[in-house]
Coordinates of C-alpha atoms in Angstrom, one line a residue:
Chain T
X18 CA 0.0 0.0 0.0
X19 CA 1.8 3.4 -0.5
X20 CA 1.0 6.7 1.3
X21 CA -0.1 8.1 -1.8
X22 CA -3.8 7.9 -1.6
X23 CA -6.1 9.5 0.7
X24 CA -6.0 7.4 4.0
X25 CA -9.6 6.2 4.9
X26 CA -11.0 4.9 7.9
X27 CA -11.7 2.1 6.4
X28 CA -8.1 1.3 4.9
X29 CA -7.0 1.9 8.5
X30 CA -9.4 -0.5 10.1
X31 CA -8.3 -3.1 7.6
X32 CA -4.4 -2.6 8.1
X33 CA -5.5 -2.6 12.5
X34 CA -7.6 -5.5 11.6
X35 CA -4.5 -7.4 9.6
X36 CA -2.2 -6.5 12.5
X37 CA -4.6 -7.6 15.5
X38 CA -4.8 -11.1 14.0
X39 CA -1.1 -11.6 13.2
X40 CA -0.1 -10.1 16.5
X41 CA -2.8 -10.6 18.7
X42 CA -4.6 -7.2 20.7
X43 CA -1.9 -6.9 23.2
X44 CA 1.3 -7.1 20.8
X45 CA -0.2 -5.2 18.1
X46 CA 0.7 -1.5 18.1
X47 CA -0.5 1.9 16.8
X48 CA 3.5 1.8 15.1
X49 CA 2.9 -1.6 13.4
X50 CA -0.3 -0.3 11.8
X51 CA 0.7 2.8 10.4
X52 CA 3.7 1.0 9.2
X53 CA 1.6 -1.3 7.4
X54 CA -0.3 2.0 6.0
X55 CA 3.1 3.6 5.1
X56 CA 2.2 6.3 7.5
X57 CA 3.2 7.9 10.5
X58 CA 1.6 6.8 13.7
X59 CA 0.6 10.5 13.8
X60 CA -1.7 10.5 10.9
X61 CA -3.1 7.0 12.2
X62 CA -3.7 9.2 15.4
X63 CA -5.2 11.9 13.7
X64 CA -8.5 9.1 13.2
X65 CA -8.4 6.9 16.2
X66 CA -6.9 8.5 19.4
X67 CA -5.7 5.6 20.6
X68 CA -5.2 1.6 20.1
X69 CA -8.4 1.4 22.5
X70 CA -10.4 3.0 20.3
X71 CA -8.8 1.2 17.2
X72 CA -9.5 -2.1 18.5
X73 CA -12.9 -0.8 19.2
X74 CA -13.5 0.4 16.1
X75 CA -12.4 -2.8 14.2
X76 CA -14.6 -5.0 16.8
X77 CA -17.2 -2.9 16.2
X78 CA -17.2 -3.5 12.1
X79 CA -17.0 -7.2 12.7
X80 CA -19.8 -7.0 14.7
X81 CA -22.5 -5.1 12.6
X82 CA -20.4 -7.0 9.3
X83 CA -20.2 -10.6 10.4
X84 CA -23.0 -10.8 13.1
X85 CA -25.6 -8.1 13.0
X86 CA -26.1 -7.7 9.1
X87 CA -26.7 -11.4 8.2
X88 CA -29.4 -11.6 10.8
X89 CA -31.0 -8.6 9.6
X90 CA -31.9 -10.7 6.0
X91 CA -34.0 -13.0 8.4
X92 CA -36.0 -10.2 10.2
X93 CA -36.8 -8.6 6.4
X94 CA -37.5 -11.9 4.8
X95 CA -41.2 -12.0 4.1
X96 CA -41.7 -15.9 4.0
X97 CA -42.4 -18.5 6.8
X98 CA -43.8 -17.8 10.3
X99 CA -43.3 -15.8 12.8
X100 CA -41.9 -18.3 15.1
X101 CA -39.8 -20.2 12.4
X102 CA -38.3 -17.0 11.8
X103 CA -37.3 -16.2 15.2
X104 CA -36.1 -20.1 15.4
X105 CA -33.8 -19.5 12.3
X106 CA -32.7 -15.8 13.7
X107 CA -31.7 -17.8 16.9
X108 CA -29.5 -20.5 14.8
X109 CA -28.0 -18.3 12.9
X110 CA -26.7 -16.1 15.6
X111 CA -25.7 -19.4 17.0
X112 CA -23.8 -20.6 14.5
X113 CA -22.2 -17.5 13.7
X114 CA -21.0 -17.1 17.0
X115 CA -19.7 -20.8 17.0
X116 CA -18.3 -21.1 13.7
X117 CA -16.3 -17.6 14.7
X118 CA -15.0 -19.0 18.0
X119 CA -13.8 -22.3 16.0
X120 CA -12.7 -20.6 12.9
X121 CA -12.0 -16.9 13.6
X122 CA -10.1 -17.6 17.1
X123 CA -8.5 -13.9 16.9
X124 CA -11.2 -12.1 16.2
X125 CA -13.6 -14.1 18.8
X126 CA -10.8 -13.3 21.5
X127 CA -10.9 -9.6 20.6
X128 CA -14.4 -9.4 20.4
X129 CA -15.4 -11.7 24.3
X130 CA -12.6 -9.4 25.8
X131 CA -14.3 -6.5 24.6
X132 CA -17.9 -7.8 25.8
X133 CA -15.6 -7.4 29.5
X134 CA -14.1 -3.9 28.7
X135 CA -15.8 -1.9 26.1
X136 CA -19.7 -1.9 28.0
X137 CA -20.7 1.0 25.1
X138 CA -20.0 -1.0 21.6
X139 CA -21.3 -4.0 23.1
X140 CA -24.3 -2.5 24.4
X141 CA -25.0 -0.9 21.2
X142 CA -24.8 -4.4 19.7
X143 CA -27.3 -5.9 21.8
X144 CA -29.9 -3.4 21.6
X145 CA -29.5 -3.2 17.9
X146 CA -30.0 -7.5 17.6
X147 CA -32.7 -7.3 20.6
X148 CA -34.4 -4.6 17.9
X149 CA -34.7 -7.3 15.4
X150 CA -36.1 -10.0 17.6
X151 CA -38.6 -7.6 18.2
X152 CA -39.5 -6.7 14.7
X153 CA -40.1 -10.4 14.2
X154 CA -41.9 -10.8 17.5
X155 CA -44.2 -7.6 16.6
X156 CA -45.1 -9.4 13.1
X157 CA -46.0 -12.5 15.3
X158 CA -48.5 -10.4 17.4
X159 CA -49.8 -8.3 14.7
X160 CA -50.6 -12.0 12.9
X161 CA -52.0 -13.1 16.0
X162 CA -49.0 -16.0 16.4
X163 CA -47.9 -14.7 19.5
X164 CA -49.7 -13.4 22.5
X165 CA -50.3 -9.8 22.9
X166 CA -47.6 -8.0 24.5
X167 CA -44.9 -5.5 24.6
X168 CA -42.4 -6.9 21.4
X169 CA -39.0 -4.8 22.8
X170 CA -39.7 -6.4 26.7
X171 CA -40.4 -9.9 25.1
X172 CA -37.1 -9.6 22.7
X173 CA -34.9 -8.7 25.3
X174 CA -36.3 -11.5 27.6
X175 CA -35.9 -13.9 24.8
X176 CA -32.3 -12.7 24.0
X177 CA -31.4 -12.8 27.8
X178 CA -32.8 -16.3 28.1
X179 CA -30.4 -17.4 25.0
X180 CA -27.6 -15.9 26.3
X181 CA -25.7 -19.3 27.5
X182 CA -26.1 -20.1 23.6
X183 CA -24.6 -17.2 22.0
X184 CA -22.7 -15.0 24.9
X185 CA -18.9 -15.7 24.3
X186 CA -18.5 -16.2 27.9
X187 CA -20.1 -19.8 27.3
X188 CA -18.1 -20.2 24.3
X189 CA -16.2 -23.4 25.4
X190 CA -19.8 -24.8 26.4
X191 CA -20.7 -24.5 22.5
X192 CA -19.0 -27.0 21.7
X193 CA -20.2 -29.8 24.3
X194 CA -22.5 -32.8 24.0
X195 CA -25.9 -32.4 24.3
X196 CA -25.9 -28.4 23.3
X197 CA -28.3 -28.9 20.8
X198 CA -30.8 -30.9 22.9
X199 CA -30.5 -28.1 25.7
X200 CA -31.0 -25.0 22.9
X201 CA -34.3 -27.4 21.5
X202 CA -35.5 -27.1 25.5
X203 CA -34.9 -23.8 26.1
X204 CA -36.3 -23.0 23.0
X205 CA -39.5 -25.1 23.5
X206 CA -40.2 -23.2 26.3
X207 CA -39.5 -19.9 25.1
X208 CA -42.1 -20.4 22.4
X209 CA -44.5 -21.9 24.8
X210 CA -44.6 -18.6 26.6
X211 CA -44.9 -16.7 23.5
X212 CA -47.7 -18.5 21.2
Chain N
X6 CA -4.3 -26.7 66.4
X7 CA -2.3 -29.8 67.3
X8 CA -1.8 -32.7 65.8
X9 CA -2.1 -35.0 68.4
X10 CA -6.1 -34.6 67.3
X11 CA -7.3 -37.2 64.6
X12 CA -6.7 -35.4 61.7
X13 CA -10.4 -35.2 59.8
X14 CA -10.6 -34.4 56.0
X15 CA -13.1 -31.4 57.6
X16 CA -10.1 -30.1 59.7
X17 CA -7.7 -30.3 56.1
X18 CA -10.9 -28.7 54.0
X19 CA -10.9 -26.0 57.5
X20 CA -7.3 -25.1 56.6
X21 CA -7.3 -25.6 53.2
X22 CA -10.2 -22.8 53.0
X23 CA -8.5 -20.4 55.6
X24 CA -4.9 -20.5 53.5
X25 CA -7.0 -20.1 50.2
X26 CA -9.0 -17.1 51.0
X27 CA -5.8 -15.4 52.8
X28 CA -3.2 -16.4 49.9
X29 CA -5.6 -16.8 46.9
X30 CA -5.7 -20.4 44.9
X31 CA -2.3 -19.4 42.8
X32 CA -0.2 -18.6 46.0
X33 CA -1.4 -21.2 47.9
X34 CA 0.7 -24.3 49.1
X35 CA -0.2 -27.6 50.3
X36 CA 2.5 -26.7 53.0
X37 CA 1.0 -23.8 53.8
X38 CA -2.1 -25.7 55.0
X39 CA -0.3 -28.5 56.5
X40 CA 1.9 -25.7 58.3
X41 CA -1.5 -24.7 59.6
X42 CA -2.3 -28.2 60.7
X43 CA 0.8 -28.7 62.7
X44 CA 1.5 -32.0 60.7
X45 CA 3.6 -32.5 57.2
X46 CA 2.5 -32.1 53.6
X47 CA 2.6 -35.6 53.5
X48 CA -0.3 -36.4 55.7
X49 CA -2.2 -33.9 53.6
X50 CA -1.1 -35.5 50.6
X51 CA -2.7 -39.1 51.8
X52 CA -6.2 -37.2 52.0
X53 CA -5.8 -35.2 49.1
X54 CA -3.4 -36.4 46.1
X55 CA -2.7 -32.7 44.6
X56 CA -3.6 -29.0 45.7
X57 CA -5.9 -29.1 42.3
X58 CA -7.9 -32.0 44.8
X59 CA -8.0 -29.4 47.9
X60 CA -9.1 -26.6 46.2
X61 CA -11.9 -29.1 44.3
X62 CA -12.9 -30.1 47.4
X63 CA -12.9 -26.8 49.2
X64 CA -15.1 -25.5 46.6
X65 CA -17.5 -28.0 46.7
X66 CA -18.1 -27.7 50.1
X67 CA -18.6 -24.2 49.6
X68 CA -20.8 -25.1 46.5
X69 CA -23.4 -27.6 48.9
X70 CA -22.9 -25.7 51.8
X71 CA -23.5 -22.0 50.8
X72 CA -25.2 -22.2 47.9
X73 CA -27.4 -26.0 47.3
X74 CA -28.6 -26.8 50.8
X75 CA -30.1 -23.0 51.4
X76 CA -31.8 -23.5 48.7
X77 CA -33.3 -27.3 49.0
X78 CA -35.3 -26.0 51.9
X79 CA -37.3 -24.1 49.6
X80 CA -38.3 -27.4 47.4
X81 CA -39.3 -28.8 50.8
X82 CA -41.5 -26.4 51.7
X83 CA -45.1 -26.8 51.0
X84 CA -46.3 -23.4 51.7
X85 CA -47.1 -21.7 48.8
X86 CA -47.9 -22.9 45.0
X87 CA -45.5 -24.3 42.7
X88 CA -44.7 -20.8 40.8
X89 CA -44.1 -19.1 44.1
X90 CA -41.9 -21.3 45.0
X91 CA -40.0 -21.6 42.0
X92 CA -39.6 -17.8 42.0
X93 CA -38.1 -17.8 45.3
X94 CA -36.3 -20.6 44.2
X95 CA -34.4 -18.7 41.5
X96 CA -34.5 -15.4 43.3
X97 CA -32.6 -17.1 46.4
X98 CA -29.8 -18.8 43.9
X99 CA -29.1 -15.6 42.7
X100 CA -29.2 -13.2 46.0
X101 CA -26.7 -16.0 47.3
X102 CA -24.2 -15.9 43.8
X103 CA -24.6 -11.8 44.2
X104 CA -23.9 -12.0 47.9
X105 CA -20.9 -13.9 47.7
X106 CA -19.6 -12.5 44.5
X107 CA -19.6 -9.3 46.2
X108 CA -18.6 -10.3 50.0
X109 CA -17.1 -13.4 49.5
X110 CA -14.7 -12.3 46.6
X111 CA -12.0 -14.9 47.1
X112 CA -14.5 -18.2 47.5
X113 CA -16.7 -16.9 44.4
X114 CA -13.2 -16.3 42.1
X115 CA -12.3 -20.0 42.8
X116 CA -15.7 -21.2 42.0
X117 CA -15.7 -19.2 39.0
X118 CA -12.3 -20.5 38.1
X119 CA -13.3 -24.2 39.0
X120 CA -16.4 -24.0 36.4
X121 CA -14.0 -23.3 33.6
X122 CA -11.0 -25.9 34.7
X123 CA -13.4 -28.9 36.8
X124 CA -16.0 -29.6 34.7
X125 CA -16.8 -33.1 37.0
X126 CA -17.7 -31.2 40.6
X127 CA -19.8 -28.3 38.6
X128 CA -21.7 -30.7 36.4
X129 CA -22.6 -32.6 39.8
X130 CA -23.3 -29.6 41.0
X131 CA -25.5 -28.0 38.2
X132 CA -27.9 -31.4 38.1
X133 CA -28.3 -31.2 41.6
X134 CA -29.7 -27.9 41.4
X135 CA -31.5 -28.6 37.9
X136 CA -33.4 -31.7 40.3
X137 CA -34.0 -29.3 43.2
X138 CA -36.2 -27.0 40.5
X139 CA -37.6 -30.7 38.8
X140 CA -39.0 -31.2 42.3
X141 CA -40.6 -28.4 42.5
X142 CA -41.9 -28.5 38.3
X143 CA -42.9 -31.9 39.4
X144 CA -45.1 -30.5 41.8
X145 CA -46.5 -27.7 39.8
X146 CA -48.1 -30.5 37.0
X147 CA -49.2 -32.9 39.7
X148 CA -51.1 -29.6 41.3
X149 CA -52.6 -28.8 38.0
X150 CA -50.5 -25.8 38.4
X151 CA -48.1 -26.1 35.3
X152 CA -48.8 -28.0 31.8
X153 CA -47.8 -31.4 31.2
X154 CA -44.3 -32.2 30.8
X155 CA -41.0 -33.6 31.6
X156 CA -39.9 -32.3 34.7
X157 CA -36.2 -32.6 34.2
X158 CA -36.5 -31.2 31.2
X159 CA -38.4 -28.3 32.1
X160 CA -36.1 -28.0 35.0
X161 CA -32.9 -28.1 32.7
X162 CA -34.7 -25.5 30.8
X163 CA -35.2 -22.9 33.2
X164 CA -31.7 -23.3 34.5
X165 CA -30.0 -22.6 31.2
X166 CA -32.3 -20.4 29.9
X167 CA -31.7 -18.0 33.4
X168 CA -27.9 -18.7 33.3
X169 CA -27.5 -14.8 32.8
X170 CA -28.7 -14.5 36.3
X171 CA -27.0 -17.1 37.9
X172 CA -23.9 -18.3 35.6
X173 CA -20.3 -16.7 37.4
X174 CA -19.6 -15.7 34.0
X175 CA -21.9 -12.6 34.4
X176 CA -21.5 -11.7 37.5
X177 CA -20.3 -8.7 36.9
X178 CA -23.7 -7.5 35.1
X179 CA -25.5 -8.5 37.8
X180 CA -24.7 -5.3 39.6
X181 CA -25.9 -3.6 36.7
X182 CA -28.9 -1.1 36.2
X183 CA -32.6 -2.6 35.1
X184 CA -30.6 -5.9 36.4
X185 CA -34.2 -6.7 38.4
X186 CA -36.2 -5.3 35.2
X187 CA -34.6 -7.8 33.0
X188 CA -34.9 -11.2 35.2
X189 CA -38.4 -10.3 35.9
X190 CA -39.1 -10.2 32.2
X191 CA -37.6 -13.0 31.6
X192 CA -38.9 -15.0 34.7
X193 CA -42.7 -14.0 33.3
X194 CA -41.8 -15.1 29.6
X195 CA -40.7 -18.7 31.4
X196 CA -43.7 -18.7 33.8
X197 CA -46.1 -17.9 30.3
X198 CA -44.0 -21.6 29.1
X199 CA -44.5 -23.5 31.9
X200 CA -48.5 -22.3 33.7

């Protein structure tokens, strides 16, 4: 890359993004990015005050890129129920999720650490998937599927009651026998209290 | 303490727990506790084969003690229908994981450490608990009080599906704002599954 062209945020969150996997979030610094951009740490600087806010910002792209966006297809896809919509939502967050922690170890490291540290991105997350479990849940009502009932109260208490089948926190539990037969439960009963 | 006493795996698990919570699980010796003892490592060592077996043992003491037998109580008693009960059930696990997380900050760091590296005395742990709510499920049908089901199954359910409220992996958002707001949501979503 030479330091010919206008430096975007975007070309610096891809060099940070390069750098965090090769070196990992603590060896990776502002220096070895910019040197990647053929730049001076300054001008790196000059977009993200710091390698907090760097590692923020390139969590917070994988986040709405790799988790948030796919999902959204399912909310805005017109066919099947209610309820099997919220089922596939569900197991596709899942999977991503899993499929990340297997696959995408660097990036699933970054991301669970910042789910500790970074309470405002991760937040924002949440709330923005807990908005499109309650788009499908206000479909399910307004179809008379699902009870009556507030749609934002009953998305976050289903996202809440999922959360030992997508928080990274229970990541290593993903992977155990019988996950599958305890999401089915979980789920059984969630849609019990909702149709 | 002398050791012309009987030495009693409760006087070992007595000092084991007292060096723990002063020195913390990495600092701690199995000579520091037979120091407290009065007697040699090796008379520790023919109770317990390693320090990873003392602190195991220490913590699930702690685990039936503190947190399973308060709670086992509430199954027994027959005041009250099945809902209320469960309710209290899941609001007494988690004023006891908040308590301790917050007084109790060297006991609940181990436990937390010991559901990541033991899997054997938390699993134990975990279906005991998951029977103490199938008890009470079980009660609920047979009253007419909850739909026909599986108990265990139900009961496995309502475990996982609160683990947010209960799981050491969160407890640092238990302290946190709408906290209440968000179990009582999801404990009325679960109630709508089960009554």
């Amino acid at each position: 890359m030479s330091n010919d062209l206008p430096l975007t945020k975007e070309m610096i969150l891809d060099a940070a993004e390069q750098v965090l996997r090769r070196f990992g979030p603590d060896k990776t610094s502002v220096v070895d990015i910019a040197k990647v951009l053929q730049v001076s740490h300054g001008t790196v600087y000059r977009h993200y005050p710091s390698k907090a806010a760097l590692r923020e910002a390139v969590t917070e792209r994988w986040l709405v890129g790799c988790i948030s966006a796919p999902l959204a297809e399912i909310v805005h896809d017109e066919k099947g129920s209610a309820a099997e919509r919220l089922y596939l939502w569900l197991s596709t967050l899942r999977k991503s999720k899993r499929d990340y922690f297997m696959k995408d170890a660097e990036m699933f490291a970054m991301y669970a650490a910042e789910t500790q540290d970074s309470v405002e991105i991760v937040t924002a997350h949440v709330n923005h998937l807990i908005q499109q479990i309650a788009a499908i849940v206000e479909q399910g009502i307004l179809a008379k599927e699902f009870k009556p009932g507030q749609p934002e109260v009953i998305a976050r208490a289903i996202f809440l009651a999922t959360s030992r089948f997508h928080h990274p926190a229970h990541a290593k539990q993903w992977l155990s026998e019988g996950e599958e037969e305890d999401f089915r439960a979980v789920w059984e009963l969630l849609l019990r209290g909702i149709t």
